[in-house]
Tab-separated table of C-alpha atoms and ligand atoms in Angstrom:
chain	number	residue	atom	x	y	z
A	35	UNK	CA	-55.858	-4.942	-71.149
A	36	UNK	CA	-54.255	-8.348	-71.656
A	37	UNK	CA	-53.107	-10.499	-68.709
A	38	UNK	CA	-49.525	-9.638	-69.675
A	39	UNK	CA	-50.079	-5.891	-69.519
A	40	UNK	CA	-51.646	-6.357	-66.071
A	41	UNK	CA	-48.693	-8.247	-64.641
A	42	UNK	CA	-47.125	-6.965	-61.448
A	43	UNK	CA	-43.451	-5.981	-61.598
A	44	UNK	CA	-42.692	-9.010	-59.370
A	45	UNK	CA	-44.388	-11.466	-61.766
A	46	UNK	CA	-42.655	-9.881	-64.754
A	47	UNK	CA	-39.308	-10.213	-62.998
A	48	UNK	CA	-40.043	-13.831	-62.086
A	49	UNK	CA	-40.839	-14.648	-65.730
A	50	UNK	CA	-37.631	-13.021	-66.972
A	51	UNK	CA	-35.660	-15.027	-64.396
A	52	UNK	CA	-37.391	-18.318	-65.193
A	53	UNK	CA	-36.737	-17.892	-68.916
A	54	UNK	CA	-33.041	-17.226	-68.282
A	55	UNK	CA	-32.333	-19.840	-65.615
A	56	UNK	CA	-34.887	-22.514	-66.541
A	57	UNK	CA	-36.822	-24.807	-64.239
A	58	UNK	CA	-36.381	-28.238	-62.657
A	59	UNK	CA	-39.467	-30.472	-62.636
A	60	UNK	CA	-40.344	-33.014	-59.950
A	61	UNK	CA	-42.881	-34.509	-62.412
A	62	UNK	CA	-41.510	-34.224	-65.969
A	63	UNK	CA	-44.839	-35.485	-67.368
A	64	UNK	CA	-47.026	-32.756	-65.851
A	65	UNK	CA	-49.227	-30.983	-68.449
A	66	UNK	CA	-48.572	-30.855	-72.193
A	67	UNK	CA	-45.337	-32.505	-73.323
A	68	UNK	CA	-42.243	-30.338	-73.370
A	69	UNK	CA	-40.712	-29.482	-76.738
A	70	UNK	CA	-37.343	-30.964	-77.771
A	71	UNK	CA	-35.401	-30.159	-80.936
A	72	UNK	CA	-37.031	-28.588	-83.978
A	73	UNK	CA	-36.696	-25.097	-85.414
A	74	UNK	CA	-36.488	-22.047	-83.210
A	75	UNK	CA	-36.339	-21.977	-79.408
A	76	UNK	CA	-36.817	-25.438	-77.937
A	77	UNK	CA	-36.080	-27.761	-74.999
A	78	UNK	CA	-38.700	-25.895	-73.047
A	79	UNK	CA	-42.166	-26.368	-71.592
A	80	UNK	CA	-45.298	-24.225	-71.344
A	81	UNK	CA	-45.809	-22.929	-67.797
A	82	UNK	CA	-48.595	-20.623	-66.610
A	83	UNK	CA	-47.528	-17.977	-64.079
A	84	UNK	CA	-50.009	-15.401	-62.801
A	85	UNK	CA	-52.445	-16.175	-65.659
A	86	UNK	CA	-49.811	-15.808	-68.400
A	87	UNK	CA	-48.340	-18.813	-70.233
A	88	UNK	CA	-44.633	-18.682	-71.050
A	89	UNK	CA	-42.113	-21.179	-72.401
A	90	UNK	CA	-39.455	-22.094	-69.826
A	91	UNK	CA	-36.298	-24.150	-70.550
A	92	UNK	CA	-36.441	-27.544	-68.808
A	93	UNK	CA	-34.063	-29.750	-70.819
A	94	UNK	CA	-30.983	-27.505	-70.933
A	95	UNK	CA	-27.907	-27.789	-68.736
A	96	UNK	CA	-28.749	-24.346	-67.294
A	97	UNK	CA	-32.189	-25.657	-66.306
A	98	UNK	CA	-30.701	-28.687	-64.545
A	99	UNK	CA	-28.847	-26.282	-62.252
A	100	UNK	CA	-31.721	-23.835	-61.871
A	101	UNK	CA	-32.621	-22.521	-58.414
A	102	UNK	CA	-36.308	-22.953	-59.419
A	103	UNK	CA	-38.136	-26.253	-58.851
A	104	UNK	CA	-41.759	-27.071	-59.715
A	105	UNK	CA	-43.331	-29.495	-57.212
A	106	UNK	CA	-45.626	-32.381	-58.157
A	107	UNK	CA	-48.972	-30.883	-59.342
A	108	UNK	CA	-51.934	-31.304	-56.942
A	109	UNK	CA	-55.344	-32.692	-58.048
A	110	UNK	CA	-56.237	-29.270	-59.481
A	111	UNK	CA	-53.071	-29.221	-61.576
A	112	UNK	CA	-51.375	-26.519	-59.486
A	113	UNK	CA	-47.681	-26.817	-58.591
A	114	UNK	CA	-45.745	-24.878	-56.013
A	115	UNK	CA	-42.808	-23.022	-57.540
A	116	UNK	CA	-39.859	-23.137	-55.145
A	117	UNK	CA	-36.736	-21.010	-55.223
A	118	UNK	CA	-34.316	-23.196	-53.287
A	119	UNK	CA	-36.666	-24.581	-50.637
A	120	UNK	CA	-38.932	-21.526	-50.418
A	121	UNK	CA	-42.345	-21.544	-52.139
A	122	UNK	CA	-42.680	-18.280	-54.086
A	123	UNK	CA	-45.662	-18.775	-56.448
A	124	UNK	CA	-48.269	-21.200	-57.726
A	125	UNK	CA	-47.870	-22.300	-61.332
A	126	UNK	CA	-49.678	-24.715	-63.640
A	127	UNK	CA	-49.041	-26.447	-66.955
A	128	UNK	CA	-51.431	-26.294	-69.941
A	129	UNK	CA	-53.074	-29.685	-70.548
A	130	UNK	CA	-52.088	-31.830	-73.555
A	131	UNK	CA	-54.326	-30.804	-76.471
A	132	UNK	CA	-57.036	-33.195	-77.623
A	133	UNK	CA	-55.890	-33.130	-81.242
A	134	UNK	CA	-52.717	-34.992	-80.197
A	135	UNK	CA	-54.834	-38.163	-79.900
A	136	UNK	CA	-55.695	-38.146	-83.631
A	137	UNK	CA	-53.881	-39.350	-86.721
A	138	UNK	CA	-54.333	-39.021	-90.481
A	139	UNK	CA	-55.900	-41.799	-92.574
A	140	UNK	CA	-52.411	-42.877	-93.597
A	141	UNK	CA	-51.368	-43.177	-89.971
A	142	UNK	CA	-49.355	-40.000	-89.299
A	143	UNK	CA	-50.013	-38.747	-85.747
A	144	UNK	CA	-51.325	-35.171	-85.819
A	145	UNK	CA	-48.608	-34.266	-83.288
A	146	UNK	CA	-45.986	-35.113	-85.938
A	147	UNK	CA	-47.585	-32.569	-88.280
A	148	UNK	CA	-48.075	-29.629	-85.911
A	149	UNK	CA	-47.698	-28.984	-82.195
A	150	UNK	CA	-49.306	-26.809	-79.575
A	151	UNK	CA	-47.127	-23.915	-78.439
A	152	UNK	CA	-47.911	-22.013	-75.280
A	153	UNK	CA	-51.658	-22.619	-74.692
A	154	UNK	CA	-53.406	-21.599	-77.907
A	155	UNK	CA	-50.902	-21.471	-80.771
A	156	UNK	CA	-50.528	-24.172	-83.403
A	157	UNK	CA	-47.022	-24.336	-84.848
A	158	UNK	CA	-45.325	-26.369	-87.505
A	159	UNK	CA	-42.093	-26.533	-89.460
A	160	UNK	CA	-43.455	-27.129	-92.970
A	161	UNK	CA	-40.106	-28.298	-94.304
A	162	UNK	CA	-37.963	-29.929	-91.631
A	163	UNK	CA	-34.775	-29.882	-93.729
A	164	UNK	CA	-32.624	-26.816	-94.366
A	165	UNK	CA	-29.754	-25.887	-96.685
A	166	UNK	CA	-28.146	-24.158	-93.720
A	167	UNK	CA	-28.162	-27.424	-91.756
A	168	UNK	CA	-26.492	-29.619	-94.364
A	169	UNK	CA	-22.971	-28.643	-93.360
A	170	UNK	CA	-22.107	-28.498	-89.649
A	171	UNK	CA	-19.557	-25.815	-90.604
A	172	UNK	CA	-22.215	-23.528	-92.086
A	173	UNK	CA	-25.158	-24.393	-89.853
A	174	UNK	CA	-26.780	-21.931	-87.488
A	175	UNK	CA	-25.107	-23.173	-84.321
A	176	UNK	CA	-28.154	-22.664	-82.097
A	177	UNK	CA	-30.580	-24.627	-84.287
A	178	UNK	CA	-31.939	-28.146	-83.744
A	179	UNK	CA	-34.154	-28.452	-86.828
A	180	UNK	CA	-32.743	-31.895	-87.699
A	181	UNK	CA	-33.056	-33.391	-84.222
A	182	UNK	CA	-36.804	-33.929	-83.996
A	183	UNK	CA	-36.759	-35.426	-87.499
A	184	UNK	CA	-33.920	-37.804	-86.597
A	185	UNK	CA	-35.792	-38.799	-83.418
A	186	UNK	CA	-38.938	-39.666	-85.422
A	187	UNK	CA	-41.075	-37.006	-83.709
A	188	UNK	CA	-42.006	-35.290	-86.971
A	189	UNK	CA	-42.037	-35.799	-90.738
A	190	UNK	CA	-39.734	-34.100	-93.227
A	191	UNK	CA	-42.410	-32.304	-95.210
A	192	UNK	CA	-45.978	-31.552	-94.238
A	193	UNK	CA	-48.403	-31.382	-97.158
A	194	UNK	CA	-50.935	-28.548	-97.397
A	195	UNK	CA	-53.719	-31.133	-96.958
A	196	UNK	CA	-52.181	-32.516	-93.764
A	197	UNK	CA	-51.742	-29.022	-92.339
A	198	UNK	CA	-55.320	-28.070	-93.156
A	199	UNK	CA	-56.640	-31.242	-91.507
A	200	UNK	CA	-54.664	-30.711	-88.303
A	201	UNK	CA	-55.406	-26.976	-88.147
A	202	UNK	CA	-59.129	-27.621	-88.399
A	203	UNK	CA	-59.011	-30.202	-85.611
A	204	UNK	CA	-56.880	-27.956	-83.384
A	205	UNK	CA	-59.358	-25.103	-83.759
A	206	UNK	CA	-62.434	-27.270	-83.213
A	207	UNK	CA	-61.102	-29.442	-80.380
A	208	UNK	CA	-58.691	-27.132	-78.588
A	209	UNK	CA	-59.685	-23.577	-79.435
A	210	UNK	CA	-56.357	-22.727	-81.038
A	211	UNK	CA	-56.261	-18.988	-81.859
A	212	UNK	CA	-53.467	-18.541	-84.395
A	213	UNK	CA	-50.837	-20.524	-86.262
A	214	UNK	CA	-47.131	-20.313	-86.993
A	215	UNK	CA	-45.761	-21.807	-90.222
A	216	UNK	CA	-42.012	-21.822	-90.161
A	217	UNK	CA	-39.702	-23.612	-92.554
A	218	UNK	CA	-36.177	-24.795	-93.045
A	219	UNK	CA	-34.657	-23.003	-96.029
A	220	UNK	CA	-34.939	-25.024	-99.267
A	221	UNK	CA	-32.341	-24.703	-102.054
A	222	UNK	CA	-34.599	-22.390	-104.074
A	223	UNK	CA	-34.409	-18.635	-104.470
A	224	UNK	CA	-37.877	-18.101	-102.962
A	225	UNK	CA	-36.463	-19.395	-99.607
A	226	UNK	CA	-39.625	-21.413	-99.004
A	227	UNK	CA	-42.175	-18.703	-99.825
A	228	UNK	CA	-44.041	-20.925	-102.310
A	229	UNK	CA	-44.353	-23.760	-99.794
A	230	UNK	CA	-45.693	-21.327	-97.216
A	231	UNK	CA	-48.206	-19.895	-99.720
A	232	UNK	CA	-49.492	-23.377	-100.621
A	233	UNK	CA	-49.790	-24.324	-96.953
A	234	UNK	CA	-51.593	-21.132	-95.918
A	235	UNK	CA	-53.988	-21.348	-98.844
A	236	UNK	CA	-55.071	-24.871	-97.876
A	237	UNK	CA	-55.391	-24.027	-94.177
A	238	UNK	CA	-57.494	-20.915	-94.842
A	239	UNK	CA	-59.774	-22.949	-97.122
A	240	UNK	CA	-60.410	-25.374	-94.231
A	241	UNK	CA	-60.696	-23.106	-91.199
A	242	UNK	CA	-60.591	-19.501	-90.090
A	243	UNK	CA	-57.207	-19.196	-88.382
A	244	UNK	CA	-54.824	-16.204	-88.503
A	245	UNK	CA	-51.428	-17.347	-89.821
A	246	UNK	CA	-47.857	-16.151	-89.462
A	247	UNK	CA	-45.311	-17.402	-91.995
A	248	UNK	CA	-41.604	-17.327	-91.217
A	249	UNK	CA	-38.755	-17.601	-93.728
A	250	UNK	CA	-35.538	-15.971	-94.864
A	251	UNK	CA	-36.030	-12.976	-97.181
A	252	UNK	CA	-37.032	-14.354	-100.606
A	253	UNK	CA	-35.103	-13.249	-103.695
A	254	UNK	CA	-37.951	-11.128	-104.986
A	255	UNK	CA	-40.120	-8.780	-102.918
A	256	UNK	CA	-43.160	-9.669	-105.052
A	257	UNK	CA	-43.406	-12.785	-102.886
A	258	UNK	CA	-44.820	-10.640	-100.080
A	259	UNK	CA	-47.935	-9.801	-102.157
A	260	UNK	CA	-48.314	-13.462	-103.085
A	261	UNK	CA	-47.990	-14.530	-99.459
A	262	UNK	CA	-50.627	-12.052	-98.351
A	263	UNK	CA	-52.954	-13.153	-101.158
A	264	UNK	CA	-52.533	-16.792	-100.054
A	265	UNK	CA	-53.914	-16.019	-96.603
A	266	UNK	CA	-50.742	-15.248	-94.644
A	267	UNK	CA	-51.573	-12.491	-92.141
A	268	UNK	CA	-48.158	-11.691	-90.699
A	269	UNK	CA	-44.558	-12.396	-91.658
A	270	UNK	CA	-41.458	-13.198	-89.626
A	271	UNK	CA	-37.964	-12.876	-91.112
A	272	UNK	CA	-35.512	-13.646	-88.374
A	273	UNK	CA	-32.233	-11.829	-87.878
A	274	UNK	CA	-31.333	-13.999	-84.840
A	275	UNK	CA	-28.199	-11.925	-84.110
A	276	UNK	CA	-27.415	-8.375	-85.203
A	277	UNK	CA	-23.661	-7.683	-85.188
A	278	UNK	CA	-21.793	-8.729	-88.390
A	279	UNK	CA	-18.993	-10.589	-86.501
A	280	UNK	CA	-21.512	-12.452	-84.339
A	281	UNK	CA	-23.560	-13.374	-87.424
A	282	UNK	CA	-20.434	-14.832	-89.082
A	283	UNK	CA	-19.512	-16.787	-85.981
A	284	UNK	CA	-22.930	-18.121	-84.968
A	285	UNK	CA	-24.630	-18.646	-88.339
A	286	UNK	CA	-21.980	-18.619	-91.077
A	287	UNK	CA	-24.392	-19.887	-93.754
A	288	UNK	CA	-27.270	-17.553	-93.027
A	289	UNK	CA	-24.861	-14.604	-92.643
A	290	UNK	CA	-24.343	-14.808	-96.419
A	291	UNK	CA	-27.635	-12.911	-96.648
A	292	UNK	CA	-26.432	-9.444	-95.607
A	293	UNK	CA	-28.188	-7.298	-93.012
A	294	UNK	CA	-28.860	-4.766	-95.785
A	295	UNK	CA	-31.014	-7.358	-97.607
A	296	UNK	CA	-33.021	-7.986	-94.426
A	297	UNK	CA	-33.614	-4.246	-94.046
A	298	UNK	CA	-34.791	-3.878	-97.663
A	299	UNK	CA	-37.045	-6.910	-97.290
A	300	UNK	CA	-38.499	-5.599	-94.005
A	301	UNK	CA	-39.398	-2.325	-95.674
A	302	UNK	CA	-41.064	-4.049	-98.619
A	303	UNK	CA	-42.913	-6.491	-96.335
A	304	UNK	CA	-44.247	-3.761	-94.029
A	305	UNK	CA	-45.685	-2.022	-97.113
A	306	UNK	CA	-47.705	-5.201	-97.763
A	307	UNK	CA	-48.554	-6.589	-94.303
A	308	UNK	CA	-48.723	-3.309	-92.409
A	309	UNK	CA	-46.872	-1.688	-89.534
A	310	UNK	CA	-46.330	-4.084	-86.630
A	311	UNK	CA	-47.397	-7.128	-88.699
A	312	UNK	CA	-43.830	-7.962	-89.737
A	313	UNK	CA	-41.484	-9.197	-87.040
A	314	UNK	CA	-38.056	-10.619	-86.419
A	315	UNK	CA	-36.529	-12.862	-83.770
A	316	UNK	CA	-33.413	-11.654	-82.000
A	317	UNK	CA	-31.696	-14.201	-79.733
A	318	UNK	CA	-30.129	-12.269	-76.854
A	319	UNK	CA	-27.079	-13.814	-75.220
A	320	UNK	CA	-25.044	-14.963	-78.238
A	321	UNK	CA	-22.500	-12.144	-78.214
A	322	UNK	CA	-24.395	-9.044	-79.303
A	323	UNK	CA	-24.054	-6.284	-76.721
A	324	UNK	CA	-27.170	-4.883	-75.082
A	325	UNK	CA	-26.473	-1.576	-76.875
A	326	UNK	CA	-26.304	-3.315	-80.266
A	327	UNK	CA	-29.600	-5.110	-79.682
A	328	UNK	CA	-31.371	-1.978	-78.473
A	329	UNK	CA	-29.993	0.080	-81.394
A	330	UNK	CA	-31.175	-2.549	-83.901
A	331	UNK	CA	-34.577	-2.695	-82.217
A	332	UNK	CA	-34.895	1.092	-82.586
A	333	UNK	CA	-34.120	0.858	-86.288
A	334	UNK	CA	-36.615	-1.972	-86.729
A	335	UNK	CA	-39.388	-0.200	-84.856
A	336	UNK	CA	-38.819	2.864	-87.062
A	337	UNK	CA	-39.379	0.598	-90.078
A	338	UNK	CA	-42.574	-0.821	-88.534
A	339	UNK	CA	-41.002	-4.199	-87.645
A	340	UNK	CA	-41.686	-5.785	-84.231
A	341	UNK	CA	-38.323	-6.873	-82.716
A	342	UNK	CA	-39.153	-10.048	-80.791
A	343	UNK	CA	-36.144	-10.338	-78.493
A	344	UNK	CA	-35.940	-13.681	-76.700
A	345	UNK	CA	-33.343	-15.166	-74.354
A	346	UNK	CA	-31.115	-17.642	-76.174
A	347	UNK	CA	-31.861	-21.236	-75.066
A	348	UNK	CA	-28.800	-23.550	-75.318
A	349	UNK	CA	-30.423	-26.609	-76.892
A	350	UNK	CA	-28.899	-30.007	-76.082
A	351	UNK	CA	-27.165	-31.636	-79.046
A	352	UNK	CA	-26.379	-28.354	-80.814
A	353	UNK	CA	-22.868	-26.834	-81.055
A	354	UNK	CA	-23.999	-24.188	-78.553
A	355	UNK	CA	-25.421	-26.566	-75.934
A	356	UNK	CA	-22.804	-25.416	-73.399
A	357	UNK	CA	-23.058	-21.719	-74.241
A	358	UNK	CA	-24.457	-19.941	-71.183
A	359	UNK	CA	-28.003	-18.593	-71.297
A	360	UNK	CA	-28.183	-14.807	-70.794
A	361	UNK	CA	-28.564	-13.618	-67.225
A	362	UNK	CA	-31.871	-12.113	-66.082
A	363	UNK	CA	-30.012	-8.782	-65.632
A	364	UNK	CA	-28.872	-8.811	-69.263
A	365	UNK	CA	-32.406	-9.629	-70.414
A	366	UNK	CA	-33.883	-6.801	-68.361
A	367	UNK	CA	-31.271	-4.414	-69.782
A	368	UNK	CA	-32.567	-5.077	-73.310
A	369	UNK	CA	-36.250	-5.785	-72.703
A	370	UNK	CA	-36.992	-2.713	-70.582
A	371	UNK	CA	-35.813	-0.080	-73.123
A	372	UNK	CA	-37.238	-2.008	-76.088
A	373	UNK	CA	-40.569	-2.459	-74.295
A	374	UNK	CA	-40.655	1.295	-73.648
A	375	UNK	CA	-39.875	2.034	-77.326
A	376	UNK	CA	-42.635	-0.319	-78.452
A	377	UNK	CA	-45.072	1.350	-76.077
A	378	UNK	CA	-44.098	4.818	-77.320
A	379	UNK	CA	-44.501	3.681	-80.935
A	380	UNK	CA	-47.898	2.098	-80.095
A	381	UNK	CA	-46.640	-1.157	-81.614
A	382	UNK	CA	-47.923	-3.789	-79.250
A	383	UNK	CA	-47.809	-7.561	-79.158
A	384	UNK	CA	-51.580	-7.651	-78.602
A	385	UNK	CA	-52.172	-5.875	-81.950
A	386	UNK	CA	-50.223	-8.444	-83.988
A	387	UNK	CA	-52.668	-10.687	-85.859
A	388	UNK	CA	-50.714	-13.949	-85.534
A	389	UNK	CA	-47.369	-15.471	-84.681
A	390	UNK	CA	-44.548	-15.402	-82.173
A	391	UNK	CA	-44.729	-11.692	-81.347
A	392	UNK	CA	-48.429	-12.114	-80.554
A	393	UNK	CA	-47.931	-15.362	-78.618
A	394	UNK	CA	-45.039	-13.834	-76.711
A	395	UNK	CA	-44.439	-17.014	-74.708
A	396	UNK	CA	-40.720	-17.243	-75.512
A	397	UNK	CA	-39.932	-13.816	-74.054
A	398	UNK	CA	-41.278	-11.534	-71.356
A	399	UNK	CA	-40.883	-8.577	-73.779
A	400	UNK	CA	-44.589	-7.750	-74.083
A	401	UNK	CA	-44.882	-7.328	-70.309
A	402	UNK	CA	-42.347	-4.461	-70.617
A	403	UNK	CA	-44.456	-2.617	-73.241
A	404	UNK	CA	-45.489	0.563	-71.488
B	706	SF4	S1	-43.323	-17.345	-79.201
B	706	SF4	FE1	-43.364	-18.529	-81.128
B	706	SF4	S2	-41.904	-20.232	-80.811
B	706	SF4	FE2	-42.416	-19.342	-78.780
B	706	SF4	S3	-44.132	-20.586	-78.027
B	706	SF4	FE3	-45.010	-18.811	-79.035
B	706	SF4	S4	-45.384	-19.496	-81.118
B	706	SF4	FE4	-43.960	-20.964	-80.235
């Protein structure tokens, strides 16, 4: 059994609450650096609670008003977690990885090429630009893919050679266990599939590391075979939100790819990668009802797709920075039934070969798998 499956109901509840309300830090520099901007959930920091590492918002306006405070870590790296003034648990922060101290021959810091997520996942945005981000009118309103680039914390395009070099170092120096390759969407009909294939091929030639690729559904389902043949072990195609009106409102550009295309692509991808090895992100708290999210999750599980439901994090600098994060009650109302469905379908986070569903740090979903 994994540490997550062993969690007490109280720890599981605490994690769900922390991920909704965020955390205030007495020492913002404790442990590995927090993550700001970039693709996907961000403005959060890796925190270990009861042996399980999760990502907790620390830079959002919700977090600044959180009832939870982490005290200054002691000499063993342990911090008291306070709710108000009352200590309720001991937490710690994963240490900065050793590969962050290195740079390429041409002077690019490894941390600008890929970053450590949670405690043992290497993650990168291969292409840090996106057609959906070019127009603020069409952009996905929750996304901060351009912010880390503008702040000089990353480079626009990571070459396969750079990724292979960093992946090898992260495995050898820090024991990284799997890798996430995500990408902004380029203006090509493959939606970035070729870039992901080239990257995975180079990484697999350098080091044994299970890889998840993430992109929009490519124009042609034959890409899934090519991706698998390049060394990609699992695939993420992210719905983000599930109701047509919410899709139009929150991600007007990406909503041009209809839900029906996602469903077709999921089916074709599961035939290639296998049941439970294809996943999707669903950001709870952006307007979809709990019933809509649970109904979509049921449909996805029936197709063999792992619905990775995470609480929406309102990232500073995005159009949704003031949108409230979902309440812990709302999160429990979606995670509990979906966790039970995943358990009944024997589709577990622990059985995923690589990627966000396996990492699970951005959601407490896997602790609800029964
Ligand atoms: S769930 Fe995905 S985005 Fe979140 S920390 Fe893990 S690898 Fe990173």
